[in-house]
Short mmCIF file of C-alpha atoms in Angstrom, two decimals:
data_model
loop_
_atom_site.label_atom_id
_atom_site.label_comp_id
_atom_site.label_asym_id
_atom_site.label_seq_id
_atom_site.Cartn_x
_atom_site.Cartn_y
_atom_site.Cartn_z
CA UNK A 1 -0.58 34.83 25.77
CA UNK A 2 -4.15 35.35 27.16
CA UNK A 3 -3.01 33.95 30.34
CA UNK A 4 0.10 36.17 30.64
CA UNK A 5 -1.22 39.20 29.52
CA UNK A 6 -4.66 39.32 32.47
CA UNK A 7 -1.83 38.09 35.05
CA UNK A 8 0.25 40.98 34.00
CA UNK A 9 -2.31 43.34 34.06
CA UNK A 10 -3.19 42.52 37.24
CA UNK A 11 0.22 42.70 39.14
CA UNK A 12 0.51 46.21 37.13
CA UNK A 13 -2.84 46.99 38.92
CA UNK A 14 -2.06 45.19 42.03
CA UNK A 15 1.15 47.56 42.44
CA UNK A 16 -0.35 51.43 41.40
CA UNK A 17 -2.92 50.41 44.27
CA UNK A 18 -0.19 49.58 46.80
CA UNK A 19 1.88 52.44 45.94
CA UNK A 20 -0.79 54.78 45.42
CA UNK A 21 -2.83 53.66 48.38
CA UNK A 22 0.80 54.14 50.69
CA UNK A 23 0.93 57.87 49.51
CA UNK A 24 -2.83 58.18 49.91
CA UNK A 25 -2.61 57.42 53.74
CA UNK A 26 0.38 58.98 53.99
CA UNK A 27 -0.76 62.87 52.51
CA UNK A 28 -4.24 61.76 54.65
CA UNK A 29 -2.70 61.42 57.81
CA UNK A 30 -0.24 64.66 57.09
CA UNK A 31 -3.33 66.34 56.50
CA UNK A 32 -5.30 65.36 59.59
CA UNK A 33 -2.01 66.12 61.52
CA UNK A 34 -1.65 69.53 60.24
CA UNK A 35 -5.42 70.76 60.53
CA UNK A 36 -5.30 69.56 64.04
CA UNK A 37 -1.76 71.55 65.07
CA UNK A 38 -3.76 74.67 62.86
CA UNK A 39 -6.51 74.26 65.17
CA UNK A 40 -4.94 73.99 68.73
CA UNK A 41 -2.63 76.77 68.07
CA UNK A 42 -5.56 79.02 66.78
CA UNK A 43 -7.08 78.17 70.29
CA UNK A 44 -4.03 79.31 72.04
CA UNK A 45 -3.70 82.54 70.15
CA UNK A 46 -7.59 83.03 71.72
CA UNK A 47 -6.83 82.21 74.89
CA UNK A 48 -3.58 84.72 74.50
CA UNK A 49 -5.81 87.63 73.05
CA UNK A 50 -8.08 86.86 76.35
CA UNK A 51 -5.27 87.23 78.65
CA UNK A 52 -3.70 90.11 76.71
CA UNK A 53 -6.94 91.89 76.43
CA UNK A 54 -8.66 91.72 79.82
CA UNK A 55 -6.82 89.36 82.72
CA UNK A 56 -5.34 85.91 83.38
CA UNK A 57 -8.50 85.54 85.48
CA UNK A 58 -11.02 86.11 82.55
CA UNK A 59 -8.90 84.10 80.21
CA UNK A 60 -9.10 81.59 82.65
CA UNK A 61 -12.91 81.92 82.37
CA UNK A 62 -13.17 82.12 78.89
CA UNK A 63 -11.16 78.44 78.24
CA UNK A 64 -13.67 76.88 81.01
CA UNK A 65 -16.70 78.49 78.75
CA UNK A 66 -15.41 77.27 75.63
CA UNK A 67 -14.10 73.47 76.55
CA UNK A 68 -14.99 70.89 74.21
CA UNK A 69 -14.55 66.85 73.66
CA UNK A 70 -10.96 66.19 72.88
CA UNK A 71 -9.41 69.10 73.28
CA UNK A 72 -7.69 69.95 77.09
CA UNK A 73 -6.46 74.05 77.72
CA UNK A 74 -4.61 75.18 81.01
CA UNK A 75 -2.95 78.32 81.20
CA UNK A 76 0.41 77.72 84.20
CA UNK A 77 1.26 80.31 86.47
CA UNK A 78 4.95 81.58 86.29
CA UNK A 79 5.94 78.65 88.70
CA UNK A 80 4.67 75.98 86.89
CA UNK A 81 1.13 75.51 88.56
CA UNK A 82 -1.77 75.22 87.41
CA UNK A 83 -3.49 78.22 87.40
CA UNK A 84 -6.82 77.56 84.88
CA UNK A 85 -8.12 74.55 82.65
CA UNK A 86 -10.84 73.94 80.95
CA UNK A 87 -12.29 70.96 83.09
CA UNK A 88 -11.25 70.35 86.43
CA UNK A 89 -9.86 67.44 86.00
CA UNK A 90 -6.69 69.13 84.12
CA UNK A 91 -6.67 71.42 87.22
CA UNK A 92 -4.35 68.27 89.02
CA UNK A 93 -1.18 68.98 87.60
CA UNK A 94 0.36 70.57 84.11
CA UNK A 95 -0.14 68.44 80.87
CA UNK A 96 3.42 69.12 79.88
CA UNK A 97 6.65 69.93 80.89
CA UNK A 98 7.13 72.72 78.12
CA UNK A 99 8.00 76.29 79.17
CA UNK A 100 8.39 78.29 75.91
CA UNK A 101 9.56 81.80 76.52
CA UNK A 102 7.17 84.92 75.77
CA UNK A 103 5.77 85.25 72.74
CA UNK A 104 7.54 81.08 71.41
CA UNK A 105 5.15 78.33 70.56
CA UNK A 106 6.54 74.67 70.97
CA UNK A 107 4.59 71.79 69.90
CA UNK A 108 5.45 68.19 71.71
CA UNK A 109 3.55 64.53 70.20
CA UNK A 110 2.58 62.17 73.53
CA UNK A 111 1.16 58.74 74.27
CA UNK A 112 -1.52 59.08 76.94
CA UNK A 113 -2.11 61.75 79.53
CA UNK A 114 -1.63 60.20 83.19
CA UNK A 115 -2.73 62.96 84.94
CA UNK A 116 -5.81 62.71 82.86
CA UNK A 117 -6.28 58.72 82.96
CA UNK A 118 -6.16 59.51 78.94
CA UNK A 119 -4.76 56.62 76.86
CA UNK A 120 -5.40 58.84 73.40
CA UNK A 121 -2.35 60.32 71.10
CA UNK A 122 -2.31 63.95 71.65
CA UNK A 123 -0.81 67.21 70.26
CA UNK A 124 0.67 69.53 72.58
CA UNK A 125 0.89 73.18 71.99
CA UNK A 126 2.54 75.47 74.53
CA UNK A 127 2.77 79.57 74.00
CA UNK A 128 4.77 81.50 76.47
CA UNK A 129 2.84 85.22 77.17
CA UNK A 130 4.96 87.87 78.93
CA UNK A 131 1.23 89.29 81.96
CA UNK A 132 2.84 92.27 83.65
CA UNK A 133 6.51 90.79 83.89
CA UNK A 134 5.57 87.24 84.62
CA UNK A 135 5.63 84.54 82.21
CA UNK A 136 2.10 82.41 81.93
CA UNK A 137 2.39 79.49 79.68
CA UNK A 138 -0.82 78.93 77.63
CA UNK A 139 -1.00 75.19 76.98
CA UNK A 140 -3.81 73.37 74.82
CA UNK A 141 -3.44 69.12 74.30
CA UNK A 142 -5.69 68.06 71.16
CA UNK A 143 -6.26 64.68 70.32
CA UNK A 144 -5.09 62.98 67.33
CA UNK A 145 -7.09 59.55 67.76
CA UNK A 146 -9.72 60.83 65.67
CA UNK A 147 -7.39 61.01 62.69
CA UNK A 148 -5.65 57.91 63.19
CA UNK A 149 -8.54 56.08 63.70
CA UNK A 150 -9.68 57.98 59.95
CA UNK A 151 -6.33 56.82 58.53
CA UNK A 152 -6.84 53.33 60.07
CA UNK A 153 -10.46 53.12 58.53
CA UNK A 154 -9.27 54.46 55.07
CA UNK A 155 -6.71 52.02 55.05
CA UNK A 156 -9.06 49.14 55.60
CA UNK A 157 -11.43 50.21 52.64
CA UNK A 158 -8.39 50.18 50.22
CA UNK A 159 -7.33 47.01 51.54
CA UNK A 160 -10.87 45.24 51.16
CA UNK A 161 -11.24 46.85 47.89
CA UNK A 162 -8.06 46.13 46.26
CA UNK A 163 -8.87 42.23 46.01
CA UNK A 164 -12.63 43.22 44.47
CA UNK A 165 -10.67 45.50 41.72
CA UNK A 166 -8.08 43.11 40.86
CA UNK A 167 -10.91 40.80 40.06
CA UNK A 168 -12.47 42.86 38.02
CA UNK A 169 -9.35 44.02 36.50
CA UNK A 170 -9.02 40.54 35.41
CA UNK A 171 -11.39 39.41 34.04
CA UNK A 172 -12.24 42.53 31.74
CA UNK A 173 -8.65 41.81 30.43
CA UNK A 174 -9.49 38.38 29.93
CA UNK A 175 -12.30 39.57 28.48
CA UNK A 176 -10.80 41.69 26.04
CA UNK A 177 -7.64 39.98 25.61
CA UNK A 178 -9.61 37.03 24.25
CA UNK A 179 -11.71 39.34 22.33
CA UNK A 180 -8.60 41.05 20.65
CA UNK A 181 -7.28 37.05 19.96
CA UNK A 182 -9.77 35.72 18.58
CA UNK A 183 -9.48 38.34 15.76
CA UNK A 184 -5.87 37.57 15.35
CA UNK A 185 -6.30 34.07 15.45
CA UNK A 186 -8.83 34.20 12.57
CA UNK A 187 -6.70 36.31 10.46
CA UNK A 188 -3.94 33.37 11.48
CA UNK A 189 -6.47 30.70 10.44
CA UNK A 190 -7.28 32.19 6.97
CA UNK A 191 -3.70 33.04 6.32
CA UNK A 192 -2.60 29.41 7.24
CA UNK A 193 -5.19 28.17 4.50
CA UNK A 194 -3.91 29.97 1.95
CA UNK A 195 -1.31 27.74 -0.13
CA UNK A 196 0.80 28.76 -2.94
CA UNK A 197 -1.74 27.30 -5.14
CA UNK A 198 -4.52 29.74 -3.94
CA UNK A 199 -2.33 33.17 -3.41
CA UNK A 200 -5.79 34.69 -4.36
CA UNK A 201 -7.19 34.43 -0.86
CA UNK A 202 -7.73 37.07 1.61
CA UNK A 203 -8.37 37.79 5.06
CA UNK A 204 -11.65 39.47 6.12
CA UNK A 205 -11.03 42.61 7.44
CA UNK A 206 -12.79 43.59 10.80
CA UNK A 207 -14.42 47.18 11.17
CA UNK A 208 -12.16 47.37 14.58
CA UNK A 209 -10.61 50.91 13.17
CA UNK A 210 -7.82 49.79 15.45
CA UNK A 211 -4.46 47.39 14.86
CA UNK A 212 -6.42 44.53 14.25
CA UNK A 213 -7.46 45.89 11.21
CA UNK A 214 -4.38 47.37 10.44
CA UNK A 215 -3.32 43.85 10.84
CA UNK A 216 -5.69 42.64 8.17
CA UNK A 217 -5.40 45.08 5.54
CA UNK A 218 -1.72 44.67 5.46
CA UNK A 219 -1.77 41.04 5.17
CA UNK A 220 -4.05 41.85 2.82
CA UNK A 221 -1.43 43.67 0.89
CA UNK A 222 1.34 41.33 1.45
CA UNK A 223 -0.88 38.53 0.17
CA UNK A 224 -1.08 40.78 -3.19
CA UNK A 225 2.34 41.47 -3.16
CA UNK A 226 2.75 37.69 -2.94
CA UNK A 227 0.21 36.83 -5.79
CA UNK A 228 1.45 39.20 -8.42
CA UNK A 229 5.15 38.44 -7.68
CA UNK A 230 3.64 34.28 -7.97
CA UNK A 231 2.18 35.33 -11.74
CA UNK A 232 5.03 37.25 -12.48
CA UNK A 233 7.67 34.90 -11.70
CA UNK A 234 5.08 32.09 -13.75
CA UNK A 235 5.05 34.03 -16.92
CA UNK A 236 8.64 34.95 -17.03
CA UNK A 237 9.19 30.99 -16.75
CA UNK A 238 6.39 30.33 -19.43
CA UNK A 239 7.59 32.67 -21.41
CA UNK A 240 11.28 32.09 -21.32
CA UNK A 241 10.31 28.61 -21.95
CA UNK A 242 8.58 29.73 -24.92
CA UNK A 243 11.54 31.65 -26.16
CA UNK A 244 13.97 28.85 -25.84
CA UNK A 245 11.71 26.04 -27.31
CA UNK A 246 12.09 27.96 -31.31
CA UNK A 247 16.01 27.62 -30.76
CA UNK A 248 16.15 24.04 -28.73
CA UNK A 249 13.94 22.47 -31.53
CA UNK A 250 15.70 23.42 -34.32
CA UNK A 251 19.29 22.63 -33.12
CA UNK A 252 17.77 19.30 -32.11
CA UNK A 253 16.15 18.50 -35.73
CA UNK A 254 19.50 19.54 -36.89
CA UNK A 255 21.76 17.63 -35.20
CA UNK A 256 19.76 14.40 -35.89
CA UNK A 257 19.32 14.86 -39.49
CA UNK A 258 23.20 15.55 -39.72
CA UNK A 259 24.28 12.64 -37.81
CA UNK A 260 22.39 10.59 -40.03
CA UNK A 261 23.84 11.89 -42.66
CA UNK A 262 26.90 9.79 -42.83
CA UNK A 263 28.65 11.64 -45.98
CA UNK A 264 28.82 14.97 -43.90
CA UNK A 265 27.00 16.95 -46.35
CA UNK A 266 23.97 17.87 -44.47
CA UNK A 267 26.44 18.96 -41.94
CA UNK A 268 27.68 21.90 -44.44
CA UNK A 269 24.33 22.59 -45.24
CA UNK A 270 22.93 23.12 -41.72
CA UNK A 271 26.27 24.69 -39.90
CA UNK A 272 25.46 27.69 -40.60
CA UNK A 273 21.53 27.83 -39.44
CA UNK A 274 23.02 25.80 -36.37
CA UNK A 275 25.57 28.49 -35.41
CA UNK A 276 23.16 30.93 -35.86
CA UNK A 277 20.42 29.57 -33.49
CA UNK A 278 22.96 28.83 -30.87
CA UNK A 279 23.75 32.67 -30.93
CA UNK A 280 20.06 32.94 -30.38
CA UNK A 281 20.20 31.43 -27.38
CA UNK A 282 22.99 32.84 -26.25
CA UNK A 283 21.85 36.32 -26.67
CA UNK A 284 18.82 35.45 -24.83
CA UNK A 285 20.41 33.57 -22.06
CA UNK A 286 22.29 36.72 -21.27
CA UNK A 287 19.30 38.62 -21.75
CA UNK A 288 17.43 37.17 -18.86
CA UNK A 289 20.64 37.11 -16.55
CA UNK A 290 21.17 40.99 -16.97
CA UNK A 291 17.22 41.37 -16.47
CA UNK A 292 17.38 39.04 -13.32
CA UNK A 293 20.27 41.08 -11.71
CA UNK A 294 18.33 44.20 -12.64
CA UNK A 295 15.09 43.34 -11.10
CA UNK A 296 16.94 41.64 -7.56
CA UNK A 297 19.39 44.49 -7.35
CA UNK A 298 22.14 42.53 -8.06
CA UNK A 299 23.56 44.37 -11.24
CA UNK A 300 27.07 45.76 -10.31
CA UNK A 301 27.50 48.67 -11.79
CA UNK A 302 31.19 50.13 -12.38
CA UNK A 303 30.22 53.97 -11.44
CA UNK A 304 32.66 56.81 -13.61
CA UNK A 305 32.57 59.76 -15.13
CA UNK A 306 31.04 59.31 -18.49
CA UNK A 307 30.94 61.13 -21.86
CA UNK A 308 27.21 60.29 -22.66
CA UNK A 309 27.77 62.22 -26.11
CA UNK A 310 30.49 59.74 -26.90
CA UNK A 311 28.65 56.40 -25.81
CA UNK A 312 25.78 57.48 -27.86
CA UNK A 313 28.59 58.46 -30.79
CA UNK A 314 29.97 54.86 -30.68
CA UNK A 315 26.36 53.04 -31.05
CA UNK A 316 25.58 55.38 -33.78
CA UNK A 317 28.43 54.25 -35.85
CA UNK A 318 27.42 50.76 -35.22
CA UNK A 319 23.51 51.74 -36.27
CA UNK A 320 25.10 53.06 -39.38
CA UNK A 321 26.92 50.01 -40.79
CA UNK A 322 23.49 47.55 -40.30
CA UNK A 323 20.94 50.27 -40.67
CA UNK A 324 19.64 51.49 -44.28
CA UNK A 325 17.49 54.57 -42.59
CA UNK A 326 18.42 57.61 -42.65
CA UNK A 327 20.18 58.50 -39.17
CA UNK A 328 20.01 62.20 -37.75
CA UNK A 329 22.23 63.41 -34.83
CA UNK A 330 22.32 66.39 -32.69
CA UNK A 331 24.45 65.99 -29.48
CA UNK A 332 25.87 67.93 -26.68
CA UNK A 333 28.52 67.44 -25.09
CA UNK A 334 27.16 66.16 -21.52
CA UNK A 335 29.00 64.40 -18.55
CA UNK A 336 27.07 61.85 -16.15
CA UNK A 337 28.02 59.27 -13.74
CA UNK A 338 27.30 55.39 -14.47
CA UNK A 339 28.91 52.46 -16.22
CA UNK A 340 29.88 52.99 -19.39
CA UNK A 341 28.98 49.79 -20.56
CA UNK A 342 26.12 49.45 -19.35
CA UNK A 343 25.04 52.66 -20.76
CA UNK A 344 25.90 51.73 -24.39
CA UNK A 345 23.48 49.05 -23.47
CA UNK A 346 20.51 50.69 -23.07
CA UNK A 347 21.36 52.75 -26.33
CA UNK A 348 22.38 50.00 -28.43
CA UNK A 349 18.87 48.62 -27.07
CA UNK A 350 16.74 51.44 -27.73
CA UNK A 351 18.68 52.51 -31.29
CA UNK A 352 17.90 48.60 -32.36
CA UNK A 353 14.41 48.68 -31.37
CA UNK A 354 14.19 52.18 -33.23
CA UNK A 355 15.62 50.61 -36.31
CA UNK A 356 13.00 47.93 -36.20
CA UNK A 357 9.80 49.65 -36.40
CA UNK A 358 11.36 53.10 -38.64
CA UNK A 359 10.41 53.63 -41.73
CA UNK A 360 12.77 55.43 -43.39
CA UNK A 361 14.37 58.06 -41.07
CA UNK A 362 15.73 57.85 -37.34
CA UNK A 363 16.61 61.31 -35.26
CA UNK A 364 18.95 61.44 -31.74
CA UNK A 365 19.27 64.14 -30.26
CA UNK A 366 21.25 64.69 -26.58
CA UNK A 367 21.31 67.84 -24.58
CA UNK A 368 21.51 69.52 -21.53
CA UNK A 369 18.27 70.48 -19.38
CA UNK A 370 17.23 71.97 -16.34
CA UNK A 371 16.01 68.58 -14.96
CA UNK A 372 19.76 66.52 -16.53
CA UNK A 373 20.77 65.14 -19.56
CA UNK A 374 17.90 63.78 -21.84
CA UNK A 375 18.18 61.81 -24.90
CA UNK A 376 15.82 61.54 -27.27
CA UNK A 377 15.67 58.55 -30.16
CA UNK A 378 12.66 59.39 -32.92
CA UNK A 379 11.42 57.34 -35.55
CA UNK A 380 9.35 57.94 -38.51
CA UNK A 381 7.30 54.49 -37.51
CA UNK A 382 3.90 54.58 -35.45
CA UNK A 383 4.02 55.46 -31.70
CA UNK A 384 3.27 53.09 -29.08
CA UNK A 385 -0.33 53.13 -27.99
CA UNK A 386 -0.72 55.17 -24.89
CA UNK A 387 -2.52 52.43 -23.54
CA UNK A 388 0.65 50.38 -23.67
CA UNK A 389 3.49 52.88 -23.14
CA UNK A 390 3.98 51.84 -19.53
CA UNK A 391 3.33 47.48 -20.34
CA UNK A 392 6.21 47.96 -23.18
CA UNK A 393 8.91 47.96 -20.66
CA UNK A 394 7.85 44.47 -19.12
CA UNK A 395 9.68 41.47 -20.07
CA UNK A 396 8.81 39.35 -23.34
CA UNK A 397 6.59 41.96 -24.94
CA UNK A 398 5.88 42.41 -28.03
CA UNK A 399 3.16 44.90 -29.18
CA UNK A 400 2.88 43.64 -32.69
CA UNK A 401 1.86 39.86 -32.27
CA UNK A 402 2.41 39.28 -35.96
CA UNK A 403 5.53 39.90 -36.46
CA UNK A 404 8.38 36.94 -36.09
CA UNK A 405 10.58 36.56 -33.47
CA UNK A 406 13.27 37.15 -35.65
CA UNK A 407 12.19 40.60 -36.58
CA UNK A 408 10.32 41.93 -33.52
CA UNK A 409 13.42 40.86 -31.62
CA UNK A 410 13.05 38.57 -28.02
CA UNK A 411 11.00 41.45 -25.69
CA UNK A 412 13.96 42.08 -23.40
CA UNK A 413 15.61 44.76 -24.95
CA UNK A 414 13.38 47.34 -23.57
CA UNK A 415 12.61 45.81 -20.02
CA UNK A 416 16.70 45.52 -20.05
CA UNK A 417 17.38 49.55 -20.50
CA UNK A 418 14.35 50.14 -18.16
CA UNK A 419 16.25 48.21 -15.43
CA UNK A 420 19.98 49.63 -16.28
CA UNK A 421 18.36 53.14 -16.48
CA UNK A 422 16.85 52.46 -13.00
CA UNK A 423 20.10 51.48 -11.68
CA UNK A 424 21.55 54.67 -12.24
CA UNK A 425 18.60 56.35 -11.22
CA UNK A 426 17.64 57.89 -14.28
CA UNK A 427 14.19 56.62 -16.33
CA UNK A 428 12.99 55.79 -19.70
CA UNK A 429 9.27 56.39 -21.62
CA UNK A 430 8.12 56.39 -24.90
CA UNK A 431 5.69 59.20 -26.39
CA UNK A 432 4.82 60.81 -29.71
CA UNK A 433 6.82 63.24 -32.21
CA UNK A 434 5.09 66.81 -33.08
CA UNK A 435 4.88 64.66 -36.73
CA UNK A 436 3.10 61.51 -35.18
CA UNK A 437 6.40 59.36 -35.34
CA UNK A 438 7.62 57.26 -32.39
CA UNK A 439 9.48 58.52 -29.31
CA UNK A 440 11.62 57.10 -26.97
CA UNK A 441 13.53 59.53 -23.71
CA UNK A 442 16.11 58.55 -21.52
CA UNK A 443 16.73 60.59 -18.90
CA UNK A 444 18.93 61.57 -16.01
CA UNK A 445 19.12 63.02 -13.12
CA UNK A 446 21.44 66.37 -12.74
CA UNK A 447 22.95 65.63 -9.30
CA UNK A 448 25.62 62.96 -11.44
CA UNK A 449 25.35 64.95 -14.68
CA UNK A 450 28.12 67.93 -15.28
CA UNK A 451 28.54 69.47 -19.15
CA UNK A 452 31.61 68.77 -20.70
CA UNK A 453 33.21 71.48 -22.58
CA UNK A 454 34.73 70.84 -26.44
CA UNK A 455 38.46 70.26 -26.13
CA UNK A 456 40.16 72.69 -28.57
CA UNK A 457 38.22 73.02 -31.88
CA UNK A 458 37.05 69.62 -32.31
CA UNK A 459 32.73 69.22 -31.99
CA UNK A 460 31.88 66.64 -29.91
CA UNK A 461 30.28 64.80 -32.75
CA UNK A 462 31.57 63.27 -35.90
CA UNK A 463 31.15 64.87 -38.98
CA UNK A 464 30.67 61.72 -40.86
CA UNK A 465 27.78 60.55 -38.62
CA UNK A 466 25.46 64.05 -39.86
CA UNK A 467 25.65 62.39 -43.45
CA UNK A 468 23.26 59.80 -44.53
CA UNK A 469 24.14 56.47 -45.38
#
């Protein structure tokens, strides 16, 4: 890469000089050209104003007086003699066969003047002038040498330069291409000796303030990423291994005492502690398959309108049958879009963990707000600590260490509705009552949510489930 980058660097370089050292030369010798045609024709206007002014004679004078190297002036008589030059050498014959009419300049590029034994490139300017009713042709040949010869000379110093500048073009990109690598190649190092058994490494970060540091910090943050997903995905194994172990050992122990058993009686005994274990597991099992779709957005989600009031209606009836608290209901009749039974999920989930850790009275409530729907499940129990509210909805927690699996439930219900209620972009957080009692809100967004009106004069909630058990 090192390697490719200085040799492309250099043909860059090696290019913008040949193009921009073509149109160099090319704008110099234009320029040369032009101030050199600016300044013979200024000459002829001179020698014009002379003859205009005073005489052909004294003009004739004047371009003698005011000769210099390079530059040839003859003014022709109406015949096409010579009547006046500047040296006497131009006195021979004309320098040109130009003969603009009065008042028209023509300008003519030659190779050499013969009659002059000149071998130079001149410019040749030739003004007609209208001298009493005889045409005099004012003629001045500059030379143009001097500016080719410039051009020439320019173009040699760009020529030996170039090589010199594509050197050091070189090697300050090798230079700094190497520089640049070596960083990289570091990061790359420390990165390759980091092993899924040591996801707590990082790369040093350089004080560049440039990519390369951008570079580092955000493998830096991918290695984190990496790390915490590592633990996470380690504890949800440890601890679904822990889960399973209660359930696995007990079917085991009963299966072997009941096949040695040989009357069948154990059999009877155990059946029933059997079945219910293997529900355990069952439960559980589906637990962690919901939670695993949840987290890798692979839940599939059946999206409908939905009568919240009347999932929430259905799971209260169910509360009411197993519960012995007193149950409180206040609902509106609210509209959103989801999966139905999904949704009765994440109630049935919250309403059980409610019914857990209640004393004696449980309160739902569902209405309409400016922000969506928003249900709200109290209990008469102690709120989660604040320090915990947000660690609650994790996977396999359970706040109060003491209490048996079989009462504090596996520590999936509430990472469960977290995910569901995050599929249907909605949330989920627990608080505290005005009376100190536990809190738990789900809420929803209001672009899915529309009110549903009562049908007739039937209330959206059943009588029966305002009573207490």
């Amino acid at each position: 890469m090192r390697k490719r980058a200085t040799a492309t660097a250099v043909l860059v370089v090696a290019a913008a000089l040949a193009v921009g050292g073509i149109v160099l030369l090319a704008l110099l010798q234009s320029s040369l050209v032009a101030s050199t045609e600016t300044t013979a024709r200024q000459q002829s206007f001179d020698v014009i104003a002379q003859i205009s002014g005073q005489d052909v004679a004294e003009a004739g004078q004047y371009i003698a007086l005011t000769a210099h190297t390079g530059q040839y002036v003859q003014i022709l008589a109406p015949g096409g003699s010579v009547f006046a030059s500047s040296i006497p050498a131009a006195a021979a014959a004309p320098l040109t066969s130009l003969r603009p009419g009065a008042g028209q300049t023509l300008t003519q590029d030659v190779t050499g003047l013969d009659s002059l034994h000149d071998s130079d490139d001149f410019l040749i300017v030739a003004t007609g002038v209208d001298v009493g009713g005889r045409l005099y042709t004012v003629v001045v040949a500059a030379t143009v040498q001097v500016q080719a010869d410039t051009v020439s000379t320019v173009a040699w110093f760009i020529l030996g330069a170039t090589p010199m500048l594509l050197v050091v073009v070189g090697i300050s990109v090798w230079v700094l291409v190497g520089r640049s690598l070596r960083q990289v190649e570091l990061i790359r190092g420390q990165v390759a000796g980091i092993s899924a058994r040591s996801l707590d490494g990082r790369v040093d970060v350089p004080p560049t303030a440039d990519e390369i540091q951008s570079l580092a910090e955000t493998m830096n943050m991918m290695l984190g990423r990496l790390q915490a997903s590592d633990q996470e995905q380690r504890r949800f194994v440890s601890d679904a291994s822990h889960e399973l172990r209660s359930p696995l050992a007990t079917l085991s122990a009963g299966v072997e005492i009941a096949a040695a058993d040989a009357s069948g009686a154990t059999w009877e005994q155990m059946k029933t502690v059997l079945a219910g274990e293997t529900a355990r597991m069952r439960y559980l099992v589906e637990d962690l398959l919901t939670l695993a779709k949840t987290n890798d957005g692979g839940l599939r989600l059946e999206s409908t309108d939905v009568d919240l009031d009347d999932v929430l209606n259905e799971e209260i009836r169910r509360l009411r049958s197993t519960s012995t608290r007193v149950i409180e209901v206040s609902l509106e009749p609210v509209r959103v879009s989801g999966d139905p039974r999904r949704l009765g999920q994440v109630v049935r989930n919250v309403l059980d963990n409610a019914d857990r850790h209640a004393t004696s009275r449980i309160s739902i409530r569902l209405r309409n707000t400016n922000d969506g729907a928003l249900i709200s499940i109290d209990n008469d129990g102690l709120p989660v600590p604040a320090a915990e509210r947000d660690r609650i909805f994790e996977r396999f927690v359970r706040l109060d260490q003491s209490r048996s699996r079989e009462s504090g439930g596996s520590g999936l219900g509430l990472a469960i509705a977290a995910g569901i209620m995050a599929a249907h972009h909605g949330w989920i957080r627990t608080g505290e009552t005005p009376g100190g009692g536990c809190r738990f809100e789900l809420g929803f967004t209001p672009a899915p949510a529309t009110a549903r009106q009562p049908e007739g004069p039937d209330l959206a909630v059943d009588p029966r489930l305002a009573e207490a058990p």
